[in-house]
PDB file of C-alpha atoms in Angstrom:
ATOM      1  CA  MET A 117       6.875  20.945 -17.245  1.00 37.00           C
ATOM      2  CA  GLU A 118       3.514  19.561 -18.274  1.00 45.00           C
ATOM      3  CA  TYR A 119       3.239  16.423 -20.377  1.00 43.00           C
ATOM      4  CA  GLU A 120       3.387  16.990 -24.114  1.00 49.00           C
ATOM      5  CA  GLU A 121       0.370  16.355 -26.296  1.00 41.00           C
ATOM      6  CA  ASN A 122       2.179  13.488 -28.024  1.00 43.00           C
ATOM      7  CA  ASP A 123       3.181  11.937 -24.702  1.00 64.00           C
ATOM      8  CA  ARG A 124       1.875   8.371 -24.482  1.00 66.00           C
ATOM      9  CA  TYR A 125       0.320   9.179 -21.104  1.00 76.00           C
ATOM     10  CA  ALA A 126      -1.573  12.225 -22.365  1.00 79.00           C
ATOM     11  CA  GLU A 127      -4.127   9.854 -23.891  1.00 80.00           C
ATOM     12  CA  ALA A 128      -4.501   7.949 -20.628  1.00 86.00           C
ATOM     13  CA  PHE A 129      -4.887  11.146 -18.601  1.00 92.00           C
ATOM     14  CA  GLY A 130      -7.462  12.370 -21.111  1.00 91.00           C
ATOM     15  CA  LYS A 131      -9.797   9.498 -20.212  1.00 94.00           C
ATOM     16  CA  TYR A 132     -10.271  10.744 -16.653  1.00 96.00           C
ATOM     17  CA  ASN A 133     -11.450  13.910 -14.945  1.00 96.00           C
ATOM     18  CA  LEU A 134      -8.341  14.941 -13.043  1.00 96.00           C
ATOM     19  CA  ASN A 135      -9.865  18.074 -11.506  1.00 96.00           C
ATOM     20  CA  VAL A 136     -10.892  16.793  -8.086  1.00 98.00           C
ATOM     21  CA  ASN A 137     -13.433  18.811  -6.110  1.00 98.00           C
ATOM     22  CA  GLU A 138     -11.857  18.783  -2.661  1.00 97.00           C
ATOM     23  CA  GLU A 139     -14.983  20.023  -0.877  1.00 98.00           C
ATOM     24  CA  ASN A 140     -16.992  17.112  -2.299  1.00 98.00           C
ATOM     25  CA  VAL A 141     -14.293  14.710  -1.133  1.00 98.00           C
ATOM     26  CA  CYS A 142     -14.445  16.089   2.419  1.00 98.00           C
ATOM     27  CA  ARG A 143     -18.236  15.831   2.451  1.00 98.00           C
ATOM     28  CA  THR A 144     -18.072  12.229   1.269  1.00 98.00           C
ATOM     29  CA  ILE A 145     -15.605  11.355   4.030  1.00 98.00           C
ATOM     30  CA  GLU A 146     -17.873  12.847   6.676  1.00 97.00           C
ATOM     31  CA  LYS A 147     -20.819  10.899   5.278  1.00 97.00           C
ATOM     32  CA  ILE A 148     -18.842   7.652   5.454  1.00 97.00           C
ATOM     33  CA  ARG A 149     -17.716   8.442   9.017  1.00 94.00           C
ATOM     34  CA  SER A 150     -21.365   8.731  10.053  1.00 93.00           C
ATOM     35  CA  LEU A 151     -22.427   5.360   8.640  1.00 90.00           C
ATOM     36  CA  LYS A 152     -21.151   3.188  11.484  1.00 80.00           C
ATOM     37  CA  SER A 153     -19.780   3.817  14.967  1.00 80.00           C
ATOM     38  CA  GLY A 154     -17.161   1.068  15.126  1.00 83.00           C
ATOM     39  CA  PRO A 155     -16.087  -2.425  14.079  1.00 93.00           C
ATOM     40  CA  THR A 156     -17.643  -5.654  15.330  1.00 93.00           C
ATOM     41  CA  LYS A 157     -15.410  -8.465  16.618  1.00 91.00           C
ATOM     42  CA  ASP A 158     -15.668 -10.195  13.244  1.00 94.00           C
ATOM     43  CA  GLU A 159     -14.611  -6.988  11.506  1.00 95.00           C
ATOM     44  CA  LEU A 160     -11.683  -6.659  13.919  1.00 96.00           C
ATOM     45  CA  SER A 161     -10.500 -10.109  12.866  1.00 96.00           C
ATOM     46  CA  LYS A 162     -10.786  -9.181   9.212  1.00 96.00           C
ATOM     47  CA  LEU A 163      -8.775  -6.014   9.872  1.00 97.00           C
ATOM     48  CA  LEU A 164      -5.953  -8.162  11.258  1.00 97.00           C
ATOM     49  CA  GLY A 165      -5.908 -10.157   8.024  1.00 97.00           C
ATOM     50  CA  TYR A 166      -5.464  -6.997   5.926  1.00 98.00           C
ATOM     51  CA  LEU A 167      -2.269  -5.964   7.735  1.00 98.00           C
ATOM     52  CA  ASP A 168       1.180  -5.817   6.234  1.00 98.00           C
ATOM     53  CA  TYR A 169       3.069  -6.139   9.525  1.00 97.00           C
ATOM     54  CA  THR A 170       6.007  -3.816   9.045  1.00 96.00           C
ATOM     55  CA  SER A 171       9.456  -3.307  10.534  1.00 96.00           C
ATOM     56  CA  LEU A 172      11.490  -0.589   8.801  1.00 96.00           C
ATOM     57  CA  LYS A 173      13.725   0.670  11.593  1.00 95.00           C
ATOM     58  CA  SER A 174      17.350   1.741  11.526  1.00 95.00           C
ATOM     59  CA  THR A 175      17.906  -0.656  14.416  1.00 98.00           C
ATOM     60  CA  ASP A 176      16.634  -3.722  12.519  1.00 98.00           C
ATOM     61  CA  SER A 177      19.077  -6.606  12.262  1.00 98.00           C
ATOM     62  CA  ASP A 178      18.974 -10.237  11.197  1.00 98.00           C
ATOM     63  CA  GLU A 179      18.532 -11.131  14.855  1.00 98.00           C
ATOM     64  CA  THR A 180      15.630  -8.759  15.547  1.00 98.00           C
ATOM     65  CA  ILE A 181      13.854  -9.626  12.288  1.00 98.00           C
ATOM     66  CA  LEU A 182      14.207 -13.356  12.990  1.00 98.00           C
ATOM     67  CA  GLU A 183      12.858 -12.879  16.522  1.00 98.00           C
ATOM     68  CA  MET A 184       9.907 -10.916  15.147  1.00 97.00           C
ATOM     69  CA  THR A 185       9.157 -13.596  12.561  1.00 98.00           C
ATOM     70  CA  GLU A 186       9.323 -16.348  15.189  1.00 98.00           C
ATOM     71  CA  ARG A 187       6.879 -14.443  17.412  1.00 97.00           C
ATOM     72  CA  ILE A 188       4.500 -14.199  14.462  1.00 98.00           C
ATOM     73  CA  ASN A 189       4.874 -17.933  13.804  1.00 98.00           C
ATOM     74  CA  ARG A 190       4.167 -18.828  17.422  1.00 97.00           C
ATOM     75  CA  PHE A 191       1.116 -16.615  17.752  1.00 97.00           C
ATOM     76  CA  PHE A 192      -0.696 -17.594  14.566  1.00 97.00           C
ATOM     77  CA  SER A 193       0.221 -21.274  14.892  1.00 97.00           C
ATOM     78  CA  SER A 194      -1.468 -21.284  18.302  1.00 96.00           C
ATOM     79  CA  HIS A 195      -4.480 -19.267  17.021  1.00 96.00           C
ATOM     80  CA  PRO A 196      -5.466 -20.906  13.729  1.00 95.00           C
ATOM     81  CA  ASP A 197      -8.965 -19.423  14.029  1.00 95.00           C
ATOM     82  CA  ILE A 198      -7.657 -15.846  13.730  1.00 95.00           C
ATOM     83  CA  PRO A 199      -6.847 -14.438  10.257  1.00 96.00           C
ATOM     84  CA  ALA A 200      -3.079 -14.129   9.849  1.00 97.00           C
ATOM     85  CA  PHE A 201      -1.347 -11.029   8.518  1.00 98.00           C
ATOM     86  CA  ALA A 202      -1.313 -10.634   4.750  1.00 98.00           C
ATOM     87  CA  ALA A 203       2.444 -10.036   4.721  1.00 98.00           C
ATOM     88  CA  VAL A 204       5.527  -9.149   6.720  1.00 98.00           C
ATOM     89  CA  CYS A 205       7.241  -6.086   5.237  1.00 98.00           C
ATOM     90  CA  VAL A 206      10.971  -5.457   5.753  1.00 98.00           C
ATOM     91  CA  TYR A 207      14.005  -3.977   4.040  1.00 98.00           C
ATOM     92  CA  PRO A 208      15.408  -6.066   1.127  1.00 98.00           C
ATOM     93  CA  CYS A 209      18.439  -7.204   3.124  1.00 98.00           C
ATOM     94  CA  TYR A 210      16.065  -9.169   5.373  1.00 98.00           C
ATOM     95  CA  ALA A 211      14.017 -10.827   2.628  1.00 98.00           C
ATOM     96  CA  GLU A 212      15.849 -14.126   3.013  1.00 98.00           C
ATOM     97  CA  THR A 213      15.523 -14.085   6.808  1.00 98.00           C
ATOM     98  CA  VAL A 214      11.751 -13.619   6.631  1.00 98.00           C
ATOM     99  CA  SER A 215      11.039 -15.847   3.644  1.00 98.00           C
ATOM    100  CA  LYS A 216      12.996 -18.787   5.082  1.00 98.00           C
ATOM    101  CA  SER A 217      11.611 -18.509   8.613  1.00 98.00           C
ATOM    102  CA  LEU A 218       7.932 -17.654   8.000  1.00 98.00           C
ATOM    103  CA  GLU A 219       5.817 -20.748   8.653  1.00 98.00           C
ATOM    104  CA  ILE A 220       2.296 -19.341   8.273  1.00 97.00           C
ATOM    105  CA  GLU A 221       0.475 -20.413   5.126  1.00 93.00           C
ATOM    106  CA  ASP A 222      -0.438 -17.599   2.727  1.00 93.00           C
ATOM    107  CA  MET A 223       1.539 -14.971   4.652  1.00 98.00           C
ATOM    108  CA  HIS A 224       3.826 -13.225   2.173  1.00 98.00           C
ATOM    109  CA  THR A 225       7.255 -11.676   2.402  1.00 98.00           C
ATOM    110  CA  ALA A 226       7.118  -8.040   1.289  1.00 98.00           C
ATOM    111  CA  CYS A 227      10.071  -5.698   0.809  1.00 98.00           C
ATOM    112  CA  VAL A 228      10.368  -1.963   0.312  1.00 98.00           C
ATOM    113  CA  SER A 229      12.712  -1.290  -2.577  1.00 98.00           C
ATOM    114  CA  GLY A 230      13.812   1.222  -5.192  1.00 98.00           C
ATOM    115  CA  GLY A 231      15.653   3.618  -2.902  1.00 97.00           C
ATOM    116  CA  PHE A 232      12.966   3.617  -0.221  1.00 97.00           C
ATOM    117  CA  PRO A 233      11.795   5.964   1.210  1.00 96.00           C
ATOM    118  CA  SER A 234      12.941   8.867  -0.988  1.00 96.00           C
ATOM    119  CA  SER A 235      13.283   7.075  -4.354  1.00 97.00           C
ATOM    120  CA  GLN A 236      16.315   9.289  -4.919  1.00 97.00           C
ATOM    121  CA  THR A 237      18.666   6.922  -6.695  1.00 97.00           C
ATOM    122  CA  ALA A 238      19.366   5.700 -10.218  1.00 98.00           C
ATOM    123  CA  THR A 239      16.902   3.426 -11.992  1.00 98.00           C
ATOM    124  CA  GLU A 240      19.655   0.828 -12.392  1.00 98.00           C
ATOM    125  CA  VAL A 241      20.128   0.739  -8.608  1.00 98.00           C
ATOM    126  CA  LYS A 242      16.374   0.363  -8.075  1.00 98.00           C
ATOM    127  CA  ILE A 243      16.268  -2.527 -10.536  1.00 98.00           C
ATOM    128  CA  ALA A 244      19.221  -4.282  -8.888  1.00 98.00           C
ATOM    129  CA  GLU A 245      17.790  -3.854  -5.385  1.00 98.00           C
ATOM    130  CA  THR A 246      14.397  -5.162  -6.478  1.00 98.00           C
ATOM    131  CA  ALA A 247      15.900  -8.141  -8.303  1.00 98.00           C
ATOM    132  CA  MET A 248      17.968  -9.044  -5.236  1.00 98.00           C
ATOM    133  CA  ALA A 249      14.933  -8.845  -2.957  1.00 98.00           C
ATOM    134  CA  ILE A 250      12.981 -11.163  -5.246  1.00 98.00           C
ATOM    135  CA  HIS A 251      15.924 -13.548  -5.514  1.00 98.00           C
ATOM    136  CA  ASP A 252      16.041 -13.702  -1.711  1.00 98.00           C
ATOM    137  CA  GLY A 253      12.354 -14.597  -1.439  1.00 98.00           C
ATOM    138  CA  ALA A 254      10.255 -11.437  -1.638  1.00 98.00           C
ATOM    139  CA  ASP A 255       6.727 -12.103  -2.910  1.00 98.00           C
ATOM    140  CA  GLU A 256       5.792  -8.410  -2.951  1.00 98.00           C
ATOM    141  CA  ILE A 257       7.700  -5.211  -3.661  1.00 98.00           C
ATOM    142  CA  ASP A 258       6.766  -1.729  -2.408  1.00 98.00           C
ATOM    143  CA  ILE A 259       8.407   1.122  -4.343  1.00 98.00           C
ATOM    144  CA  VAL A 260       8.035   4.894  -4.101  1.00 98.00           C
ATOM    145  CA  MET A 261       7.049   7.076  -7.029  1.00 98.00           C
ATOM    146  CA  PRO A 262       9.732   9.795  -7.356  1.00 97.00           C
ATOM    147  CA  VAL A 263       7.744  12.743  -6.027  1.00 97.00           C
ATOM    148  CA  GLY A 264      10.143  15.449  -7.147  1.00 97.00           C
ATOM    149  CA  ARG A 265      10.078  14.212 -10.720  1.00 97.00           C
ATOM    150  CA  PHE A 266       6.277  13.999 -10.614  1.00 97.00           C
ATOM    151  CA  LEU A 267       5.957  17.585  -9.404  1.00 97.00           C
ATOM    152  CA  SER A 268       8.355  18.619 -12.201  1.00 96.00           C
ATOM    153  CA  GLY A 269       6.130  16.922 -14.785  1.00 93.00           C
ATOM    154  CA  GLU A 270       8.609  14.173 -15.739  1.00 94.00           C
ATOM    155  CA  TYR A 271       5.819  11.696 -16.379  1.00 93.00           C
ATOM    156  CA  GLU A 272       7.567   9.712 -19.117  1.00 91.00           C
ATOM    157  CA  TYR A 273      10.596   9.103 -16.904  1.00 94.00           C
ATOM    158  CA  ILE A 274       8.440   7.948 -14.009  1.00 95.00           C
ATOM    159  CA  ALA A 275       6.247   5.709 -16.151  1.00 93.00           C
ATOM    160  CA  ASP A 276       9.236   4.084 -17.864  1.00 94.00           C
ATOM    161  CA  GLU A 277      10.918   3.431 -14.518  1.00 97.00           C
ATOM    162  CA  MET A 278       7.809   1.902 -12.946  1.00 97.00           C
ATOM    163  CA  GLN A 279       7.278  -0.324 -15.974  1.00 96.00           C
ATOM    164  CA  GLU A 280      10.895  -1.519 -15.786  1.00 97.00           C
ATOM    165  CA  LEU A 281      10.440  -2.379 -12.110  1.00 98.00           C
ATOM    166  CA  LYS A 282       7.203  -4.209 -12.857  1.00 98.00           C
ATOM    167  CA  ASP A 283       9.067  -6.202 -15.502  1.00 98.00           C
ATOM    168  CA  VAL A 284      11.592  -7.202 -12.823  1.00 98.00           C
ATOM    169  CA  CYS A 285       8.765  -8.185 -10.472  1.00 98.00           C
ATOM    170  CA  ASN A 286       7.049 -10.205 -13.208  1.00 97.00           C
ATOM    171  CA  ASP A 287       4.282 -12.131 -11.426  1.00 97.00           C
ATOM    172  CA  ARG A 288       5.206 -10.776  -7.987  1.00 98.00           C
ATOM    173  CA  THR A 289       3.004  -8.033  -6.593  1.00 98.00           C
ATOM    174  CA  LEU A 290       4.205  -4.469  -7.191  1.00 98.00           C
ATOM    175  CA  LYS A 291       2.878  -1.764  -4.873  1.00 98.00           C
ATOM    176  CA  VAL A 292       3.548   1.845  -5.868  1.00 98.00           C
ATOM    177  CA  ILE A 293       3.654   4.387  -3.034  1.00 98.00           C
ATOM    178  CA  LEU A 294       2.365   7.795  -4.146  1.00 98.00           C
ATOM    179  CA  GLU A 295       3.385   9.819  -1.063  1.00 98.00           C
ATOM    180  CA  THR A 296       0.002  11.513  -1.239  1.00 98.00           C
ATOM    181  CA  SER A 297       0.605  14.118   1.479  1.00 95.00           C
ATOM    182  CA  LEU A 298       3.586  15.474  -0.493  1.00 96.00           C
ATOM    183  CA  LEU A 299       1.727  15.880  -3.807  1.00 97.00           C
ATOM    184  CA  GLY A 300       0.173  19.245  -3.025  1.00 96.00           C
ATOM    185  CA  ASN A 301      -3.480  18.600  -3.871  1.00 98.00           C
ATOM    186  CA  LEU A 302      -5.992  15.837  -4.523  1.00 98.00           C
ATOM    187  CA  SER A 303      -5.957  16.382  -8.287  1.00 98.00           C
ATOM    188  CA  ASN A 304      -2.281  15.405  -8.254  1.00 98.00           C
ATOM    189  CA  VAL A 305      -3.156  12.361  -6.142  1.00 98.00           C
ATOM    190  CA  LYS A 306      -5.571  11.191  -8.816  1.00 98.00           C
ATOM    191  CA  LYS A 307      -3.091  11.865 -11.626  1.00 97.00           C
ATOM    192  CA  ALA A 308      -0.355   9.937  -9.804  1.00 98.00           C
ATOM    193  CA  ALA A 309      -2.746   7.042  -9.178  1.00 98.00           C
ATOM    194  CA  ILE A 310      -3.723   6.853 -12.856  1.00 97.00           C
ATOM    195  CA  MET A 311      -0.080   6.963 -13.935  1.00 96.00           C
ATOM    196  CA  ALA A 312       0.935   4.207 -11.525  1.00 97.00           C
ATOM    197  CA  MET A 313      -1.878   1.918 -12.644  1.00 97.00           C
ATOM    198  CA  TYR A 314      -1.130   2.411 -16.346  1.00 95.00           C
ATOM    199  CA  SER A 315       2.526   1.670 -15.557  1.00 95.00           C
ATOM    200  CA  GLY A 316       1.728  -1.768 -14.147  1.00 96.00           C
ATOM    201  CA  ALA A 317       1.104  -1.247 -10.425  1.00 98.00           C
ATOM    202  CA  ASP A 318      -0.800  -4.112  -8.824  1.00 98.00           C
ATOM    203  CA  PHE A 319      -1.481  -1.924  -5.773  1.00 98.00           C
ATOM    204  CA  ILE A 320      -1.342   1.791  -5.183  1.00 98.00           C
ATOM    205  CA  LYS A 321      -0.343   2.862  -1.682  1.00 98.00           C
ATOM    206  CA  THR A 322      -0.721   6.145   0.161  1.00 98.00           C
ATOM    207  CA  SER A 323       2.521   6.807   1.991  1.00 97.00           C
ATOM    208  CA  THR A 324       5.843   5.652   3.404  1.00 96.00           C
ATOM    209  CA  GLY A 325       5.260   7.152   6.847  1.00 91.00           C
ATOM    210  CA  LYS A 326       8.652   8.866   6.522  1.00 90.00           C
ATOM    211  CA  GLU A 327       9.338  12.621   6.250  1.00 81.00           C
ATOM    212  CA  ASN A 328       5.949  13.436   7.787  1.00 82.00           C
ATOM    213  CA  SER A 329       4.273  11.570   4.920  1.00 87.00           C
ATOM    214  CA  ILE A 330       1.041  10.081   6.226  1.00 93.00           C
ATOM    215  CA  ALA A 331      -2.178   8.620   4.908  1.00 96.00           C
ATOM    216  CA  THR A 332      -5.312  10.761   4.937  1.00 97.00           C
ATOM    217  CA  PRO A 333      -8.887   9.565   4.350  1.00 98.00           C
ATOM    218  CA  GLU A 334      -9.340  12.224   1.663  1.00 98.00           C
ATOM    219  CA  ALA A 335      -6.382  11.083  -0.440  1.00 98.00           C
ATOM    220  CA  PHE A 336      -7.358   7.452   0.106  1.00 98.00           C
ATOM    221  CA  LEU A 337     -10.899   8.154  -1.160  1.00 98.00           C
ATOM    222  CA  VAL A 338      -9.539   9.805  -4.312  1.00 98.00           C
ATOM    223  CA  MET A 339      -7.304   6.787  -4.909  1.00 98.00           C
ATOM    224  CA  CYS A 340     -10.303   4.470  -4.509  1.00 98.00           C
ATOM    225  CA  GLN A 341     -12.268   6.561  -6.998  1.00 98.00           C
ATOM    226  CA  ALA A 342      -9.367   6.406  -9.463  1.00 98.00           C
ATOM    227  CA  ILE A 343      -9.203   2.605  -9.088  1.00 98.00           C
ATOM    228  CA  LYS A 344     -12.941   2.342  -9.718  1.00 98.00           C
ATOM    229  CA  GLU A 345     -12.734   4.468 -12.868  1.00 98.00           C
ATOM    230  CA  TYR A 346      -9.641   2.606 -14.071  1.00 98.00           C
ATOM    231  CA  ALA A 347     -11.335  -0.767 -13.571  1.00 98.00           C
ATOM    232  CA  ALA A 348     -14.350   0.436 -15.554  1.00 98.00           C
ATOM    233  CA  GLU A 349     -12.074   1.668 -18.356  1.00 97.00           C
ATOM    234  CA  THR A 350      -9.666  -1.281 -18.536  1.00 96.00           C
ATOM    235  CA  GLY A 351     -11.325  -4.207 -16.777  1.00 98.00           C
ATOM    236  CA  ARG A 352      -8.290  -4.614 -14.477  1.00 98.00           C
ATOM    237  CA  LYS A 353      -8.667  -4.557 -10.691  1.00 98.00           C
ATOM    238  CA  VAL A 354      -5.897  -2.780  -8.812  1.00 98.00           C
ATOM    239  CA  GLY A 355      -5.474  -3.086  -5.059  1.00 98.00           C
ATOM    240  CA  ILE A 356      -5.083  -0.278  -2.546  1.00 98.00           C
ATOM    241  CA  LYS A 357      -2.970   0.065   0.592  1.00 98.00           C
ATOM    242  CA  ALA A 358      -3.253   2.637   3.361  1.00 98.00           C
ATOM    243  CA  ALA A 359      -0.044   3.265   5.294  1.00 97.00           C
ATOM    244  CA  GLY A 360       1.619   6.003   7.278  1.00 94.00           C
ATOM    245  CA  GLY A 361       0.408   7.244  10.636  1.00 92.00           C
ATOM    246  CA  ILE A 362      -2.414   4.728  11.070  1.00 94.00           C
ATOM    247  CA  SER A 363      -2.276   4.129  14.802  1.00 89.00           C
ATOM    248  CA  SER A 364      -5.824   3.406  15.986  1.00 94.00           C
ATOM    249  CA  ILE A 365      -8.405   0.741  15.241  1.00 95.00           C
ATOM    250  CA  ASN A 366     -11.018   3.375  14.385  1.00 94.00           C
ATOM    251  CA  ASP A 367      -8.669   4.984  11.858  1.00 94.00           C
ATOM    252  CA  ALA A 368      -8.049   1.626  10.187  1.00 96.00           C
ATOM    253  CA  PHE A 369     -11.742   0.804  10.191  1.00 96.00           C
ATOM    254  CA  LEU A 370     -12.515   4.089   8.431  1.00 97.00           C
ATOM    255  CA  TYR A 371     -10.234   3.031   5.559  1.00 97.00           C
ATOM    256  CA  CYS A 372     -12.162  -0.246   5.347  1.00 97.00           C
ATOM    257  CA  GLN A 373     -15.416   1.689   5.175  1.00 97.00           C
ATOM    258  CA  ILE A 374     -14.071   3.927   2.420  1.00 98.00           C
ATOM    259  CA  VAL A 375     -13.135   0.844   0.386  1.00 98.00           C
ATOM    260  CA  LYS A 376     -16.531  -0.755   0.993  1.00 97.00           C
ATOM    261  CA  GLU A 377     -18.527   2.359   0.071  1.00 98.00           C
ATOM    262  CA  THR A 378     -16.403   3.312  -2.954  1.00 98.00           C
ATOM    263  CA  LEU A 379     -15.195   0.038  -4.468  1.00 98.00           C
ATOM    264  CA  GLY A 380     -17.563  -2.473  -2.908  1.00 98.00           C
ATOM    265  CA  LYS A 381     -17.183  -5.525  -0.694  1.00 96.00           C
ATOM    266  CA  GLU A 382     -15.334  -7.400  -3.441  1.00 97.00           C
ATOM    267  CA  TRP A 383     -12.267  -5.253  -2.672  1.00 98.00           C
ATOM    268  CA  LEU A 384     -12.329  -6.186   1.021  1.00 98.00           C
ATOM    269  CA  ASN A 385      -9.848  -9.035   0.864  1.00 97.00           C
ATOM    270  CA  LYS A 386      -6.074  -9.156   1.220  1.00 98.00           C
ATOM    271  CA  SER A 387      -5.617  -9.579  -2.518  1.00 98.00           C
ATOM    272  CA  LEU A 388      -6.960  -6.059  -3.088  1.00 98.00           C
ATOM    273  CA  PHE A 389      -6.754  -4.218   0.234  1.00 98.00           C
ATOM    274  CA  ARG A 390      -3.940  -3.782   2.750  1.00 98.00           C
ATOM    275  CA  ILE A 391      -3.069  -1.647   5.737  1.00 98.00           C
ATOM    276  CA  GLY A 392       0.598  -1.052   6.471  1.00 95.00           C
ATOM    277  CA  THR A 393       1.359  -0.849  10.175  1.00 89.00           C
ATOM    278  CA  SER A 394       2.961  -2.630  13.102  1.00 85.00           C
ATOM    279  CA  ARG A 395       1.598  -0.825  16.155  1.00 87.00           C
ATOM    280  CA  LEU A 396      -2.002  -1.602  15.214  1.00 93.00           C
ATOM    281  CA  ALA A 397      -1.451  -5.366  15.347  1.00 95.00           C
ATOM    282  CA  GLY A 398      -1.101  -5.479  19.121  1.00 95.00           C
ATOM    283  CA  GLN A 399      -4.239  -3.412  19.625  1.00 95.00           C
ATOM    284  CA  LEU A 400      -6.257  -5.707  17.373  1.00 96.00           C
ATOM    285  CA  ILE A 401      -4.960  -8.890  19.011  1.00 96.00           C
ATOM    286  CA  ALA A 402      -5.754  -7.491  22.458  1.00 95.00           C
ATOM    287  CA  GLU A 403      -9.321  -6.692  21.351  1.00 95.00           C
ATOM    288  CA  ILE A 404      -9.859 -10.032  19.605  1.00 95.00           C
ATOM    289  CA  CYS A 405      -8.400 -12.470  22.140  1.00 93.00           C
ATOM    290  CA  GLY A 406      -7.321 -10.415  25.150  1.00 92.00           C
ATOM    291  CA  GLU A 407      -3.618 -11.126  24.773  1.00 89.00           C
ATOM    292  CA  LYS A 408      -1.029  -8.351  25.009  1.00 89.00           C
ATOM    293  CA  ASP A 409       2.571  -7.974  23.883  1.00 86.00           C
ATOM    294  CA  VAL A 410       2.597 -11.241  21.943  1.00 88.00           C
ATOM    295  CA  ILE A 411       4.013  -9.859  18.655  1.00 87.00           C
TER     296      ILE A 411
END
């Protein structure tokens, strides 16, 4: 069902053009691709500092997560001249392990929560899981917008749930994953982005990387455009995170270029821009300092 005219989000939606011209988006992406051939060494270092280093495997355990965290500590402690990851992202049951063992200044503990990756559980369960993650040391929470409810037009339900989770997070960072490749079209991507921001999201994020859900430059550009329009309307800056299927340095650099060209250089810092990945970290470290298999 579509939102009702008296729905409190109808007014918010009415402030934005939600009919995205997909051909224009594709042309803009190609133009951005042509601007620069590849990152400099300084830009490679900055890319490393935007990463949320992520381990979300079924085989994770307290032992493997602790070993991973200790490897991160050793590498960045011995390379203080290289920007450290923005965060380490794990399941909520490992929040305490990461938060108590991380020794790198300004590197945050992030947790997926709220029935990740499907978001198919009760709001009360999502609230409890999020509260437990924060209690155990999570600085940042990544939740998934319930895609099925969005496609069914249950906007009030989704908005209420996201606002409740933001209330639980309080001053912690809340990232809302839109699952852009499951939304059907770019107009829905923009609508979901607007809804998430009006519901309190501090970041909007492309994808979980699960169920063939991946980031695309086109969806990411539309999200950047929505953030720009929202900031102009409200004065509030919302961050953006690309995640899901980002496996090469050139792919990651393209997302940086989209941010720079759409939102400006002021968004190119870890407070407003992230890339969620683990496999990319090793490639970047090898390019920056020639070391392999260190993390």
